[in-house]
PDB file of C-alpha atoms in Angstrom:
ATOM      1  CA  UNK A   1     111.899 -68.173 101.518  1.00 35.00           C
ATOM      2  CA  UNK A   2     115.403 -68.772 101.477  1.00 35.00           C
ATOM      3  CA  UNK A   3     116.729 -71.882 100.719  1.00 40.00           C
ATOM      4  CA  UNK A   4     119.578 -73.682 102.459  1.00 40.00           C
ATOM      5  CA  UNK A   5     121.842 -76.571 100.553  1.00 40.00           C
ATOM      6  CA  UNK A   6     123.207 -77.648 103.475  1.00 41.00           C
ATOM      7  CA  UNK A   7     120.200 -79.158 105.595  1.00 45.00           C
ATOM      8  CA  UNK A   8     117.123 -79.144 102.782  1.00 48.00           C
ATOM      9  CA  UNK A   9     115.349 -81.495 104.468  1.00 52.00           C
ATOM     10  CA  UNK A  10     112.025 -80.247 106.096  1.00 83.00           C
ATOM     11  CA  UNK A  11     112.204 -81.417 109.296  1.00 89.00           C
ATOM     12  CA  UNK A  12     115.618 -81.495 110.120  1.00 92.00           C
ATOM     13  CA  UNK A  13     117.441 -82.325 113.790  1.00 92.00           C
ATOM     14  CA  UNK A  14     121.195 -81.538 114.430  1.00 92.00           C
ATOM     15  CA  UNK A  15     122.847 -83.300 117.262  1.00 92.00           C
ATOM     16  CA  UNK A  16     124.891 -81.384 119.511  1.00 92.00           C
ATOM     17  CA  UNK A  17     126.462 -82.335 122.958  1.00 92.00           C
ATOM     18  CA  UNK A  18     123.960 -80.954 125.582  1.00 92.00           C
ATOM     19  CA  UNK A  19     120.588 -81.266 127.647  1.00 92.00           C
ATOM     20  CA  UNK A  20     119.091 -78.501 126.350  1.00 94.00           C
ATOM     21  CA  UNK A  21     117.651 -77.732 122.682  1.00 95.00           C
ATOM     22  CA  UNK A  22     116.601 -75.183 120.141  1.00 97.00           C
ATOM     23  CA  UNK A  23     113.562 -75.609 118.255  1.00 96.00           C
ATOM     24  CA  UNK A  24     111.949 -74.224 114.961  1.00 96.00           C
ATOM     25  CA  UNK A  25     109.112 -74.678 113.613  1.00 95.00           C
ATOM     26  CA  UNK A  26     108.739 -71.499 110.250  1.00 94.00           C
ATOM     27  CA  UNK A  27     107.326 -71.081 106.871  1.00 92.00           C
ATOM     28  CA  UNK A  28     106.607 -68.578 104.189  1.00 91.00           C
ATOM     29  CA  UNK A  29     102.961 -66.941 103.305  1.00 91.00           C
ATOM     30  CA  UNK A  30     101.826 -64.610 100.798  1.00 90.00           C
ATOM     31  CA  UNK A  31     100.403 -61.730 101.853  1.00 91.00           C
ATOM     32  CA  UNK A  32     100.847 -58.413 102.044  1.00 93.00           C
ATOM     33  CA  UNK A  33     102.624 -57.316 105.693  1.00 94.00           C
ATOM     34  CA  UNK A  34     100.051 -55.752 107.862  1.00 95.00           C
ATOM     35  CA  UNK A  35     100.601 -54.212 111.591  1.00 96.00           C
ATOM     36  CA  UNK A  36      98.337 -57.215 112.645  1.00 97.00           C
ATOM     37  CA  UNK A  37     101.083 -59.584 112.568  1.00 97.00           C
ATOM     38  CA  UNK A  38     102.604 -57.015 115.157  1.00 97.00           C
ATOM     39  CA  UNK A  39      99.446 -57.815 117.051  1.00 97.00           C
ATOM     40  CA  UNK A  40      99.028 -61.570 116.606  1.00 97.00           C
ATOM     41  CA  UNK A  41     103.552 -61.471 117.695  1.00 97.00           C
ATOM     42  CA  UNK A  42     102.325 -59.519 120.994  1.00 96.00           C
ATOM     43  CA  UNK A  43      99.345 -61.836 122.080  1.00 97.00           C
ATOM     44  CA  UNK A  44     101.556 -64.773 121.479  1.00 97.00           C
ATOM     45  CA  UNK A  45     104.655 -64.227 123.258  1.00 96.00           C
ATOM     46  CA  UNK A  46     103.357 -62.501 126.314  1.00 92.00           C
ATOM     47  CA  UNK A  47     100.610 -64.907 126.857  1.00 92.00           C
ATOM     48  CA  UNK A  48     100.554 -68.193 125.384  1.00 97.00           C
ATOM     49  CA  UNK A  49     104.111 -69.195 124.410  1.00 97.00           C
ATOM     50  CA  UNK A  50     105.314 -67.244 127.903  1.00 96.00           C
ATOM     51  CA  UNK A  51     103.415 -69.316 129.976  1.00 96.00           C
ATOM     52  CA  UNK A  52     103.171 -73.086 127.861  1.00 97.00           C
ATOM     53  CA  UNK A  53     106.969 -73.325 126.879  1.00 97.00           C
ATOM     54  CA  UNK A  54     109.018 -70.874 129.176  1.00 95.00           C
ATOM     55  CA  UNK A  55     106.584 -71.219 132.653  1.00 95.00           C
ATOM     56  CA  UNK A  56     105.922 -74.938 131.948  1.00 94.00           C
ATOM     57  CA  UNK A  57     108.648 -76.492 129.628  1.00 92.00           C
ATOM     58  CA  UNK A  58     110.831 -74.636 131.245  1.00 93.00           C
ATOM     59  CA  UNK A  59     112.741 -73.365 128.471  1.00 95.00           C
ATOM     60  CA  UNK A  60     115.247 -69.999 128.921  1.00 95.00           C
ATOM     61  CA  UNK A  61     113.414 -68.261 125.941  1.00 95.00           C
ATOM     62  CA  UNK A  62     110.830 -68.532 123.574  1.00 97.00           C
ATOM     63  CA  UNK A  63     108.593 -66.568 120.790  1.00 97.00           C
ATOM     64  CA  UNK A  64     106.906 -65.981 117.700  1.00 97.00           C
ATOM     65  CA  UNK A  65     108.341 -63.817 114.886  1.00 96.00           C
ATOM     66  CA  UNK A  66     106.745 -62.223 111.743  1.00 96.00           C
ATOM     67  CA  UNK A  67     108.575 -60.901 108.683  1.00 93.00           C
ATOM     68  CA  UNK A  68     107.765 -58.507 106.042  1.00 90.00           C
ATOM     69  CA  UNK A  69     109.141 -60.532 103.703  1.00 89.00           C
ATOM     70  CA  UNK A  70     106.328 -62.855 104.025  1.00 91.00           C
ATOM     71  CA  UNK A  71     108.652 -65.396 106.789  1.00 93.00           C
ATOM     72  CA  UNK A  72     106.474 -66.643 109.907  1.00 94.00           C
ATOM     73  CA  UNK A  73     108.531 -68.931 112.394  1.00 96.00           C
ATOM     74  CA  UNK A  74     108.823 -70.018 115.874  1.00 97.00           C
ATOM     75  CA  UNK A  75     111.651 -70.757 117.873  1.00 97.00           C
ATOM     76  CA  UNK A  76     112.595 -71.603 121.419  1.00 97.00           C
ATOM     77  CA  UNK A  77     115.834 -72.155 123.373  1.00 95.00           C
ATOM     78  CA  UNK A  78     117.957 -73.497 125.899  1.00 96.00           C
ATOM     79  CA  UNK A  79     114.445 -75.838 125.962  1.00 97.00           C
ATOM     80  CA  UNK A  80     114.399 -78.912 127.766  1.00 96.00           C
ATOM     81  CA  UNK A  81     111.755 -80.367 126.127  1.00 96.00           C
ATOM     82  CA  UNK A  82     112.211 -79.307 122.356  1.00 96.00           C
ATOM     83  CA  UNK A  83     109.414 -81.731 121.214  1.00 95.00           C
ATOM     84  CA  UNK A  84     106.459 -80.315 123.789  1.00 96.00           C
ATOM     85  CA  UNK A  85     107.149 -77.241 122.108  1.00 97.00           C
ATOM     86  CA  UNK A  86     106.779 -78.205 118.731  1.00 95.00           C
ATOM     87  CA  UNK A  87     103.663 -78.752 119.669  1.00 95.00           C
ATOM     88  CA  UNK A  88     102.632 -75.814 121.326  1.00 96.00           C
ATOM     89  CA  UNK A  89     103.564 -74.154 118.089  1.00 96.00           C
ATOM     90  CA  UNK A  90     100.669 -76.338 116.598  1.00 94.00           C
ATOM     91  CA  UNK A  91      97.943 -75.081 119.035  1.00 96.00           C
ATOM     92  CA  UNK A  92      99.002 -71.339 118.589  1.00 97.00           C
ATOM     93  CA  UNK A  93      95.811 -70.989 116.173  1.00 97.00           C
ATOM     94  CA  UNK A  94      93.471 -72.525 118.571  1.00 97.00           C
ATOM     95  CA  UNK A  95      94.791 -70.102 121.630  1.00 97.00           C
ATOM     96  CA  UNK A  96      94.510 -67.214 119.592  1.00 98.00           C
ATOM     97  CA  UNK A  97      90.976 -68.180 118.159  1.00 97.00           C
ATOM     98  CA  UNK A  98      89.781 -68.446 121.946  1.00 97.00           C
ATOM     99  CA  UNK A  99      91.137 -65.607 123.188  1.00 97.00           C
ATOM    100  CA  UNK A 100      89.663 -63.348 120.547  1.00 97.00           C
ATOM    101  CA  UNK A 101      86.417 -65.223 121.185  1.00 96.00           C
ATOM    102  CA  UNK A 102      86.180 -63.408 124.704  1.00 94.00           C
ATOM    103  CA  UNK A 103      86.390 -60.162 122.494  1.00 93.00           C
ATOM    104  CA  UNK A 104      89.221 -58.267 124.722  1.00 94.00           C
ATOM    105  CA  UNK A 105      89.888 -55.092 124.635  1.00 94.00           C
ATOM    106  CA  UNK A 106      93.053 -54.600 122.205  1.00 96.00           C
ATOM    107  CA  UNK A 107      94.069 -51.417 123.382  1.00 96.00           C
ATOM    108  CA  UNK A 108      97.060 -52.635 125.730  1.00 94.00           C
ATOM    109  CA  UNK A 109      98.237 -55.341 122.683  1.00 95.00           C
ATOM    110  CA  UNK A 110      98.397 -52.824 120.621  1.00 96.00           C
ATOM    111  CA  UNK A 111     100.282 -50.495 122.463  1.00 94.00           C
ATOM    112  CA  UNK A 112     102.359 -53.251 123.569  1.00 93.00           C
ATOM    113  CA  UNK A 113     103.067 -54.326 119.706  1.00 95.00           C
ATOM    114  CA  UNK A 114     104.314 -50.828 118.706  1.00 92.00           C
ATOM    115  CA  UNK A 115     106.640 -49.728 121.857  1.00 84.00           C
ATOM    116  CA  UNK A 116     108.233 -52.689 120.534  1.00 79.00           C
ATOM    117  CA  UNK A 117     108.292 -52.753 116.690  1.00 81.00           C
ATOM    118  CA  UNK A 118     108.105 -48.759 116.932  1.00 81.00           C
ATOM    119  CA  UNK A 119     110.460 -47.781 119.377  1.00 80.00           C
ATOM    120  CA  UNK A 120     111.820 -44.389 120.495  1.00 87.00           C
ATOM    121  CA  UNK A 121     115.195 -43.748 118.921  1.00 90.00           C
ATOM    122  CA  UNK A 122     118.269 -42.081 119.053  1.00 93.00           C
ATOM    123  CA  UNK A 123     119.330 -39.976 115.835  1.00 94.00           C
ATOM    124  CA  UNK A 124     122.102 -42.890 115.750  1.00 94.00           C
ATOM    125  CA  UNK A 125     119.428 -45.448 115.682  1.00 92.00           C
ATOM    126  CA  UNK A 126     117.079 -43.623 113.257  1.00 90.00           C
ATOM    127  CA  UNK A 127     119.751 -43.568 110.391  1.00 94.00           C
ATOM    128  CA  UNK A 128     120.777 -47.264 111.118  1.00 93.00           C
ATOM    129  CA  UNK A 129     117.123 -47.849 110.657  1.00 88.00           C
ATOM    130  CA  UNK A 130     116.985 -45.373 107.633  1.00 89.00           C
ATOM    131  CA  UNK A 131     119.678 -47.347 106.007  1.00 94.00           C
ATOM    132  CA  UNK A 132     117.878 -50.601 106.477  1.00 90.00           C
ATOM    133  CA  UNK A 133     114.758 -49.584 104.978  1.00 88.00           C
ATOM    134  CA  UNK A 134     116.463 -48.165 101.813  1.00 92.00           C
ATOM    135  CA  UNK A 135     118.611 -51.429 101.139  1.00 94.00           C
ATOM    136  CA  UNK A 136     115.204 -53.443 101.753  1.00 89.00           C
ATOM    137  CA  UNK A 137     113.528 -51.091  99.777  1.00 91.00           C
ATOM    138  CA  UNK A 138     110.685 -49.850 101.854  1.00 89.00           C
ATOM    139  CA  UNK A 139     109.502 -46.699 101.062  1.00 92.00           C
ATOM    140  CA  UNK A 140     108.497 -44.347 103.337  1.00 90.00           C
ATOM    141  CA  UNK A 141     104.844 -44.619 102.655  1.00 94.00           C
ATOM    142  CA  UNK A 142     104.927 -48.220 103.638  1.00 92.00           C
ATOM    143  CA  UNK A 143     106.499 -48.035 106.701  1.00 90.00           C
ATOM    144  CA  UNK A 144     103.468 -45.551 107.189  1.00 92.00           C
ATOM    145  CA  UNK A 145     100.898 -48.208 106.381  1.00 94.00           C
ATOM    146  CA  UNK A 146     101.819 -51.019 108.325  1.00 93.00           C
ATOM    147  CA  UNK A 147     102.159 -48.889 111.453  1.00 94.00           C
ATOM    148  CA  UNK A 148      98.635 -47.556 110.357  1.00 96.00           C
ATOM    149  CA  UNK A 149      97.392 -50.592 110.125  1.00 96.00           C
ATOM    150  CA  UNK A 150      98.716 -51.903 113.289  1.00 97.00           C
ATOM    151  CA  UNK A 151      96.937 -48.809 115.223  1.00 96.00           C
ATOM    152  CA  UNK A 152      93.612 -49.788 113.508  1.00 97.00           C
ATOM    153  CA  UNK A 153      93.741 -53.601 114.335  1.00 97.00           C
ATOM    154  CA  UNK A 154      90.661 -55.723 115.257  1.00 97.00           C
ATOM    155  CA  UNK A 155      89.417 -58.189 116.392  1.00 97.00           C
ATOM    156  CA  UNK A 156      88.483 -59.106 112.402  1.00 97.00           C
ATOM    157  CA  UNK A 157      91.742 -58.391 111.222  1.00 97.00           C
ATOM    158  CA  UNK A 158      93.294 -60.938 113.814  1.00 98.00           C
ATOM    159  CA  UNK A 159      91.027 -64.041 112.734  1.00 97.00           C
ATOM    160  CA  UNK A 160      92.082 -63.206 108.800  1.00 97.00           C
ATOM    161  CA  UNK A 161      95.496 -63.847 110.252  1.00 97.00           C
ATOM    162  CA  UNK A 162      94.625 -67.372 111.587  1.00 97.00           C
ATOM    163  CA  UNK A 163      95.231 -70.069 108.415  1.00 95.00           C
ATOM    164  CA  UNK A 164      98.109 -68.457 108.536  1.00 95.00           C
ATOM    165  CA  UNK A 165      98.913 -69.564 111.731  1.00 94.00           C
ATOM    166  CA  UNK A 166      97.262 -73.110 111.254  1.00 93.00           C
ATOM    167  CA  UNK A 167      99.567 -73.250 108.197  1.00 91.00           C
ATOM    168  CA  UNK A 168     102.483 -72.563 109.855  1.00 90.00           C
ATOM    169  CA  UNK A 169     101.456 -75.589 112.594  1.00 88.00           C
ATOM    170  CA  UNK A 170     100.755 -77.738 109.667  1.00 87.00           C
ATOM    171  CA  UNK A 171     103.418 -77.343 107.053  1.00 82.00           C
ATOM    172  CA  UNK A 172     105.918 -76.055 108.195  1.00 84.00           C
ATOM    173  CA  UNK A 173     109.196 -76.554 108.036  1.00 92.00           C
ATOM    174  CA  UNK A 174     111.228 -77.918 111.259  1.00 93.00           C
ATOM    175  CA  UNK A 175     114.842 -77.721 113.095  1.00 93.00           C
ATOM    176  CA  UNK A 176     115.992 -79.108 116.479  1.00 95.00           C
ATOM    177  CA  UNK A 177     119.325 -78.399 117.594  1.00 95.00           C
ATOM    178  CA  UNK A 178     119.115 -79.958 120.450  1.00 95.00           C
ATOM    179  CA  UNK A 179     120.986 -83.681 122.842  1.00 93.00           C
ATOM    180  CA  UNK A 180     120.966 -87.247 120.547  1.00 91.00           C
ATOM    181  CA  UNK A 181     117.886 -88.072 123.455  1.00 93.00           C
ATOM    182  CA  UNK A 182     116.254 -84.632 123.516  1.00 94.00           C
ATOM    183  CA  UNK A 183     116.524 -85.529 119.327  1.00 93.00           C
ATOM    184  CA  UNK A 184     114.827 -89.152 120.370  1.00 92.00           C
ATOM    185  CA  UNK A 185     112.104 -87.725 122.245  1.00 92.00           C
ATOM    186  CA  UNK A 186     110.858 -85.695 118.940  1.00 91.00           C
ATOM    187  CA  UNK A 187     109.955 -89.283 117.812  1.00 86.00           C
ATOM    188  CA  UNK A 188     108.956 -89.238 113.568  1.00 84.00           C
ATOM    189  CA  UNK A 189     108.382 -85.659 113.751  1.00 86.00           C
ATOM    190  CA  UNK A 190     112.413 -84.808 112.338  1.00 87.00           C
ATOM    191  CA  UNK A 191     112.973 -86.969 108.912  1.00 79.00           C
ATOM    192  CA  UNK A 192     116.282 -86.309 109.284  1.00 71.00           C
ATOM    193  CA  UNK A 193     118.986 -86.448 112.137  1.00 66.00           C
ATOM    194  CA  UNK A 194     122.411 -85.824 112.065  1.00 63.00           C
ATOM    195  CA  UNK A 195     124.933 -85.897 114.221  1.00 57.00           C
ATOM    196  CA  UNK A 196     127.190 -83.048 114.216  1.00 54.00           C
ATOM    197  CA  UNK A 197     129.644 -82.270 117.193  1.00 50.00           C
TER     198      UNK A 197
END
């Protein structure tokens, strides 16, 4: 993970003039990337974070975002209520664990996990992604496997991802960007607070 000198605290909060917030809740894993994650990204942000932080909190935007590089972070914004969804981030585990529990069919969250990580391009948009994947280094063969193993994803493959998911709930690290109250509300969850603007 990367680190940054100017806010190293964990659990950080940034004061900025407004009513609304931003908040983060990431941390770093390692594991190899699978297509899975692609998976576990879909089920999350069209169910579960859509409906408990957008529908509810009434936040402008919301989701859950896997990196190859091992990175695993959520994030909301323009969120009214910055500390309900630091919590929602905890119970992303649970959700997941009860949905697969009903054993759904993972047809349409697959297909709905590689339109979007797998998209039809343009031969503009192939090179720009051509170039991206040589200066990060993956090869050809591994671009191959994770979509591979994103069109073979179970059921199984989803509850291996789930201490992931409880770590990131548990130990992870934390930013709100959000109003001095909105900041207030988050109670002894930020260690730090600062105000900024």
């Amino acid at each position: 993970s990367i680190e940054c000198s100017l806010f190293p605290e964990e659990q950080v909060g940034i004061a900025i003039p407004a009513q609304i917030g931003y908040a983060v809740r990431g941390t770093h894993i390692d594991r190899q990337f699978t297509g899975a994650f692609y998976a576990l990204q879909n089920i999350l942000n069209f169910s579960y974070l859509w409906n408990e932080i957008r529908v509810l909190n009434g936040a402008y935007g919301c989701g859950f975002i896997p990196r190859d590089h091992g990175d695993l972070y959520f994030y909301s914004y323009r969120d009214p209520k910055p500390e309900n969804s630091l919590e929602v981030y905890k119970k992303a585990a649970d959700y997941v664990r009860a949905f697969l529990e009903e054993d759904p069919d993972l047809t349409t969250v697959i297909i709905g996990a590689l339109g979007a990580v797998d998209p039809l391009l343009n031969p503009r948009n192939r090179m720009s992604l051509g170039d991206l994947r040589w200066l990060k280094g993956v090869t050809y063969e591994e671009a191959l496997r994770v979509r591979k193993t994103l069109l073979e994803c179970t059921k199984e493959d989803l509850l291996e991802l789930l201490p992931y998911l409880e770590k990131l709930g548990e130990e992870a690290h934390i930013a709100v960007v959000a109003g001095k109250n909105l900041l207030e509300n988050c109670g002894d969850v930020l260690t730090s607070s600062d105000q900024i603007i």
